[in-house]
Amino acid sequence: ALAGAALADKGPGMFGRADTNDDGFVSKEEFAAGRDAMFAKLEANGDGAVDQAELDKAREAWHQRKSQQTQADSGTQADKPKKQHHGGFLARIDTDSDGKVTTQEFAAAGDQMFARFDANGDGKLAEDEMPKHRKHKDAPAEGAAPAE
């Protein structure tokens, strides 16, 4: 789902990019910075909130980049994914059910995610505490698509 989106957004090397001080851990502050960067990337229309249309647009752009990367890597034509998303991610973190996610809702969901990932409760994430990526039928093997 989301700011793990920053860590989990995906693919090899994301943990290392989130670990900005190179200490081998992702602190709450580093996690929050990644989460905030992800929100800024998703929030495309300038209204201060993310809605389903913005999520869909970001997901489509991600698929296009991955498809182009796959084509460049393999020299083949990749099929364009046509998966329908029905707002599950948005509904889970849209606590006031207004159809959009504010920075506060996004931050609260990120804080919950950090706590869930921090298996030993030490206030920082080690790479082995991060969930392993599942391979998605509609995403290249090297990562998962942005959350719905």
PDB file of C-alpha atoms in Angstrom:
ATOM      1  CA  ALA A   1       0.000   0.000   0.000  1.00  0.00           C
ATOM      2  CA  LEU A   2       1.563   3.385   0.179  1.00  0.00           C
ATOM      3  CA  ALA A   3       4.745   4.607   1.756  1.00  0.00           C
ATOM      4  CA  GLY A   4       6.078   1.272   1.819  1.00  0.00           C
ATOM      5  CA  ALA A   5       5.370   2.459  -1.608  1.00  0.00           C
ATOM      6  CA  ALA A   6       8.373   4.547  -1.059  1.00  0.00           C
ATOM      7  CA  LEU A   7      10.317   1.534   0.102  1.00  0.00           C
ATOM      8  CA  ALA A   8       8.419  -1.055  -1.589  1.00  0.00           C
ATOM      9  CA  ASP A   9       7.679   1.171  -4.764  1.00  0.00           C
ATOM     10  CA  LYS A  10       9.432  -0.961  -5.884  1.00  0.00           C
ATOM     11  CA  GLY A  11      12.094  -2.868  -7.034  1.00  0.00           C
ATOM     12  CA  PRO A  12      15.649  -3.633  -6.290  1.00  0.00           C
ATOM     13  CA  GLY A  13      17.562  -0.827  -4.705  1.00  0.00           C
ATOM     14  CA  MET A  14      14.575   1.002  -3.233  1.00  0.00           C
ATOM     15  CA  PHE A  15      15.563   0.133   0.330  1.00  0.00           C
ATOM     16  CA  GLY A  16      19.047   1.495  -0.330  1.00  0.00           C
ATOM     17  CA  ARG A  17      17.614   4.692  -1.789  1.00  0.00           C
ATOM     18  CA  ALA A  18      15.370   5.147   1.261  1.00  0.00           C
ATOM     19  CA  ASP A  19      18.346   4.625   3.583  1.00  0.00           C
ATOM     20  CA  THR A  20      19.681   8.106   2.872  1.00  0.00           C
ATOM     21  CA  ASN A  21      22.378   8.059   5.564  1.00  0.00           C
ATOM     22  CA  ASP A  22      23.648   4.605   4.498  1.00  0.00           C
ATOM     23  CA  ASP A  23      23.528   3.120   7.994  1.00  0.00           C
ATOM     24  CA  GLY A  24      21.791  -0.063   6.822  1.00  0.00           C
ATOM     25  CA  PHE A  25      18.431   0.928   8.311  1.00  0.00           C
ATOM     26  CA  VAL A  26      15.496   3.104   7.328  1.00  0.00           C
ATOM     27  CA  SER A  27      14.562   5.375  10.217  1.00  0.00           C
ATOM     28  CA  LYS A  28      11.077   6.773  10.831  1.00  0.00           C
ATOM     29  CA  GLU A  29      12.344  10.070   9.421  1.00  0.00           C
ATOM     30  CA  GLU A  30      13.717   8.445   6.249  1.00  0.00           C
ATOM     31  CA  PHE A  31      10.483   6.481   5.849  1.00  0.00           C
ATOM     32  CA  ALA A  32       8.433   9.666   6.306  1.00  0.00           C
ATOM     33  CA  ALA A  33      10.554  11.496   3.730  1.00  0.00           C
ATOM     34  CA  GLY A  34       9.915   8.707   1.218  1.00  0.00           C
ATOM     35  CA  ARG A  35       6.227   8.744   2.060  1.00  0.00           C
ATOM     36  CA  ASP A  36       6.057  12.514   1.594  1.00  0.00           C
ATOM     37  CA  ALA A  37       7.869  12.269  -1.737  1.00  0.00           C
ATOM     38  CA  MET A  38       5.415   9.588  -2.860  1.00  0.00           C
ATOM     39  CA  PHE A  39       2.447  11.758  -1.871  1.00  0.00           C
ATOM     40  CA  ALA A  40       3.883  14.714  -3.783  1.00  0.00           C
ATOM     41  CA  LYS A  41       4.376  12.499  -6.830  1.00  0.00           C
ATOM     42  CA  LEU A  42       0.809  11.158  -6.662  1.00  0.00           C
ATOM     43  CA  GLU A  43      -0.869  14.502  -5.922  1.00  0.00           C
ATOM     44  CA  ALA A  44      -0.852  15.816  -9.478  1.00  0.00           C
ATOM     45  CA  ASN A  45      -3.706  18.316  -9.632  1.00  0.00           C
ATOM     46  CA  GLY A  46      -2.591  20.658  -6.852  1.00  0.00           C
ATOM     47  CA  ASP A  47      -5.617  20.316  -4.583  1.00  0.00           C
ATOM     48  CA  GLY A  48      -3.637  18.872  -1.666  1.00  0.00           C
ATOM     49  CA  ALA A  49      -5.268  15.433  -1.823  1.00  0.00           C
ATOM     50  CA  VAL A  50      -4.955  12.261  -3.900  1.00  0.00           C
ATOM     51  CA  ASP A  51      -8.034  10.854  -5.595  1.00  0.00           C
ATOM     52  CA  GLN A  52      -8.640   7.696  -7.622  1.00  0.00           C
ATOM     53  CA  ALA A  53      -7.999   9.465 -10.941  1.00  0.00           C
ATOM     54  CA  GLU A  54      -4.551  10.550  -9.734  1.00  0.00           C
ATOM     55  CA  LEU A  55      -3.769   7.028  -8.517  1.00  0.00           C
ATOM     56  CA  ASP A  56      -4.878   5.573 -11.852  1.00  0.00           C
ATOM     57  CA  LYS A  57      -2.759   8.089 -13.765  1.00  0.00           C
ATOM     58  CA  ALA A  58       0.314   7.291 -11.637  1.00  0.00           C
ATOM     59  CA  ARG A  59      -0.261   3.550 -12.041  1.00  0.00           C
ATOM     60  CA  GLU A  60      -0.569   3.900 -15.817  1.00  0.00           C
ATOM     61  CA  ALA A  61       2.636   5.951 -15.996  1.00  0.00           C
ATOM     62  CA  TRP A  62       4.407   3.298 -13.902  1.00  0.00           C
ATOM     63  CA  HIS A  63       3.202   0.528 -16.212  1.00  0.00           C
ATOM     64  CA  GLN A  64       4.341   2.485 -19.256  1.00  0.00           C
ATOM     65  CA  ARG A  65       7.822   3.006 -17.789  1.00  0.00           C
ATOM     66  CA  LYS A  66       8.116  -0.663 -16.823  1.00  0.00           C
ATOM     67  CA  SER A  67       6.847  -1.764 -20.229  1.00  0.00           C
ATOM     68  CA  GLN A  68       9.396   0.436 -21.981  1.00  0.00           C
ATOM     69  CA  GLN A  69      12.126  -0.876 -19.677  1.00  0.00           C
ATOM     70  CA  THR A  70      11.110  -4.475 -20.352  1.00  0.00           C
ATOM     71  CA  GLN A  71      11.066  -3.841 -24.100  1.00  0.00           C
ATOM     72  CA  ALA A  72      14.481  -2.203 -23.966  1.00  0.00           C
ATOM     73  CA  ASP A  73      15.897  -5.018 -21.826  1.00  0.00           C
ATOM     74  CA  SER A  74      14.472  -7.851 -23.899  1.00  0.00           C
ATOM     75  CA  GLY A  75      14.013  -6.273 -27.312  1.00  0.00           C
ATOM     76  CA  THR A  76      10.431  -7.548 -27.387  1.00  0.00           C
ATOM     77  CA  GLN A  77       7.029  -5.939 -27.364  1.00  0.00           C
ATOM     78  CA  ALA A  78       5.452  -6.160 -23.905  1.00  0.00           C
ATOM     79  CA  ASP A  79       1.695  -6.476 -23.477  1.00  0.00           C
ATOM     80  CA  LYS A  80       0.061  -3.488 -21.855  1.00  0.00           C
ATOM     81  CA  PRO A  81      -1.705  -4.461 -18.621  1.00  0.00           C
ATOM     82  CA  LYS A  82      -5.431  -3.776 -18.464  1.00  0.00           C
ATOM     83  CA  LYS A  83      -6.149  -4.524 -14.823  1.00  0.00           C
ATOM     84  CA  GLN A  84      -9.124  -2.681 -13.357  1.00  0.00           C
ATOM     85  CA  HIS A  85      -8.711  -1.109  -9.943  1.00  0.00           C
ATOM     86  CA  HIS A  86     -11.677  -0.330  -7.791  1.00  0.00           C
ATOM     87  CA  GLY A  87     -10.269   1.979  -5.158  1.00  0.00           C
ATOM     88  CA  GLY A  88      -9.266  -0.567  -2.521  1.00  0.00           C
ATOM     89  CA  PHE A  89      -6.135   1.338  -1.530  1.00  0.00           C
ATOM     90  CA  LEU A  90      -7.957   4.650  -1.493  1.00  0.00           C
ATOM     91  CA  ALA A  91     -10.855   3.250   0.531  1.00  0.00           C
ATOM     92  CA  ARG A  92      -8.514   1.731   3.127  1.00  0.00           C
ATOM     93  CA  ILE A  93      -6.739   4.983   3.951  1.00  0.00           C
ATOM     94  CA  ASP A  94      -9.502   7.521   3.205  1.00  0.00           C
ATOM     95  CA  THR A  95     -10.631   7.669   6.827  1.00  0.00           C
ATOM     96  CA  ASP A  96     -13.336  10.294   6.266  1.00  0.00           C
ATOM     97  CA  SER A  97     -14.671   8.513   3.142  1.00  0.00           C
ATOM     98  CA  ASP A  98     -14.688  11.654   0.992  1.00  0.00           C
ATOM     99  CA  GLY A  99     -13.094   9.934  -2.003  1.00  0.00           C
ATOM    100  CA  LYS A 100      -9.667  11.487  -1.584  1.00  0.00           C
ATOM    101  CA  VAL A 101      -6.653  11.048   0.662  1.00  0.00           C
ATOM    102  CA  THR A 102      -5.163  14.059   2.412  1.00  0.00           C
ATOM    103  CA  THR A 103      -1.562  14.386   3.530  1.00  0.00           C
ATOM    104  CA  GLN A 104      -2.720  13.632   7.072  1.00  0.00           C
ATOM    105  CA  GLU A 105      -4.499  10.425   6.037  1.00  0.00           C
ATOM    106  CA  PHE A 106      -1.503   9.381   3.922  1.00  0.00           C
ATOM    107  CA  ALA A 107       0.870  10.080   6.833  1.00  0.00           C
ATOM    108  CA  ALA A 108      -1.300   8.144   9.308  1.00  0.00           C
ATOM    109  CA  ALA A 109      -1.417   5.132   6.973  1.00  0.00           C
ATOM    110  CA  GLY A 110       2.354   5.382   6.525  1.00  0.00           C
ATOM    111  CA  ASP A 111       2.893   5.472  10.280  1.00  0.00           C
ATOM    112  CA  GLN A 112       0.779   2.327  10.643  1.00  0.00           C
ATOM    113  CA  MET A 113       2.747   0.649   7.877  1.00  0.00           C
ATOM    114  CA  PHE A 114       6.064   1.556   9.497  1.00  0.00           C
ATOM    115  CA  ALA A 115       4.887   0.089  12.812  1.00  0.00           C
ATOM    116  CA  ARG A 116       3.753  -3.111  11.061  1.00  0.00           C
ATOM    117  CA  PHE A 117       7.094  -3.478   9.237  1.00  0.00           C
ATOM    118  CA  ASP A 118       9.159  -2.748  12.363  1.00  0.00           C
ATOM    119  CA  ALA A 119       8.933  -6.338  13.576  1.00  0.00           C
ATOM    120  CA  ASN A 120      11.389  -5.941  16.455  1.00  0.00           C
ATOM    121  CA  GLY A 121      10.024  -2.567  17.571  1.00  0.00           C
ATOM    122  CA  ASP A 122      13.373  -0.777  17.509  1.00  0.00           C
ATOM    123  CA  GLY A 123      12.046   2.252  15.616  1.00  0.00           C
ATOM    124  CA  LYS A 124      13.966   1.527  12.419  1.00  0.00           C
ATOM    125  CA  LEU A 125      13.596  -0.874   9.540  1.00  0.00           C
ATOM    126  CA  ALA A 126      16.215  -3.388   8.550  1.00  0.00           C
ATOM    127  CA  GLU A 127      16.058  -4.767   5.036  1.00  0.00           C
ATOM    128  CA  ASP A 128      15.007  -8.188   6.349  1.00  0.00           C
ATOM    129  CA  GLU A 129      11.956  -6.598   8.021  1.00  0.00           C
ATOM    130  CA  MET A 130      10.615  -5.458   4.668  1.00  0.00           C
ATOM    131  CA  PRO A 131       8.018  -7.666   3.015  1.00  0.00           C
ATOM    132  CA  LYS A 132       9.200  -9.627   0.044  1.00  0.00           C
ATOM    133  CA  HIS A 133       7.727  -8.596  -3.283  1.00  0.00           C
ATOM    134  CA  ARG A 134       5.158 -10.844  -4.811  1.00  0.00           C
ATOM    135  CA  LYS A 135       5.364 -11.252  -8.523  1.00  0.00           C
ATOM    136  CA  HIS A 136       2.314  -9.751 -10.202  1.00  0.00           C
ATOM    137  CA  LYS A 137       0.986 -11.116 -13.449  1.00  0.00           C
ATOM    138  CA  ASP A 138       0.739  -7.584 -14.837  1.00  0.00           C
ATOM    139  CA  ALA A 139       4.068  -6.267 -13.540  1.00  0.00           C
ATOM    140  CA  PRO A 140       7.625  -7.085 -14.482  1.00  0.00           C
ATOM    141  CA  ALA A 141       9.439  -9.493 -12.191  1.00  0.00           C
ATOM    142  CA  GLU A 142      11.642  -6.786 -10.732  1.00  0.00           C
ATOM    143  CA  GLY A 143       8.868  -5.040  -8.818  1.00  0.00           C
ATOM    144  CA  ALA A 144       5.260  -4.518  -8.043  1.00  0.00           C
ATOM    145  CA  ALA A 145       2.984  -1.809  -9.376  1.00  0.00           C
ATOM    146  CA  PRO A 146       1.987   1.142  -7.202  1.00  0.00           C
ATOM    147  CA  ALA A 147      -0.747   0.333  -4.760  1.00  0.00           C
ATOM    148  CA  GLU A 148      -4.324   0.656  -5.891  1.00  0.00           C
TER     149      GLU A 148
END
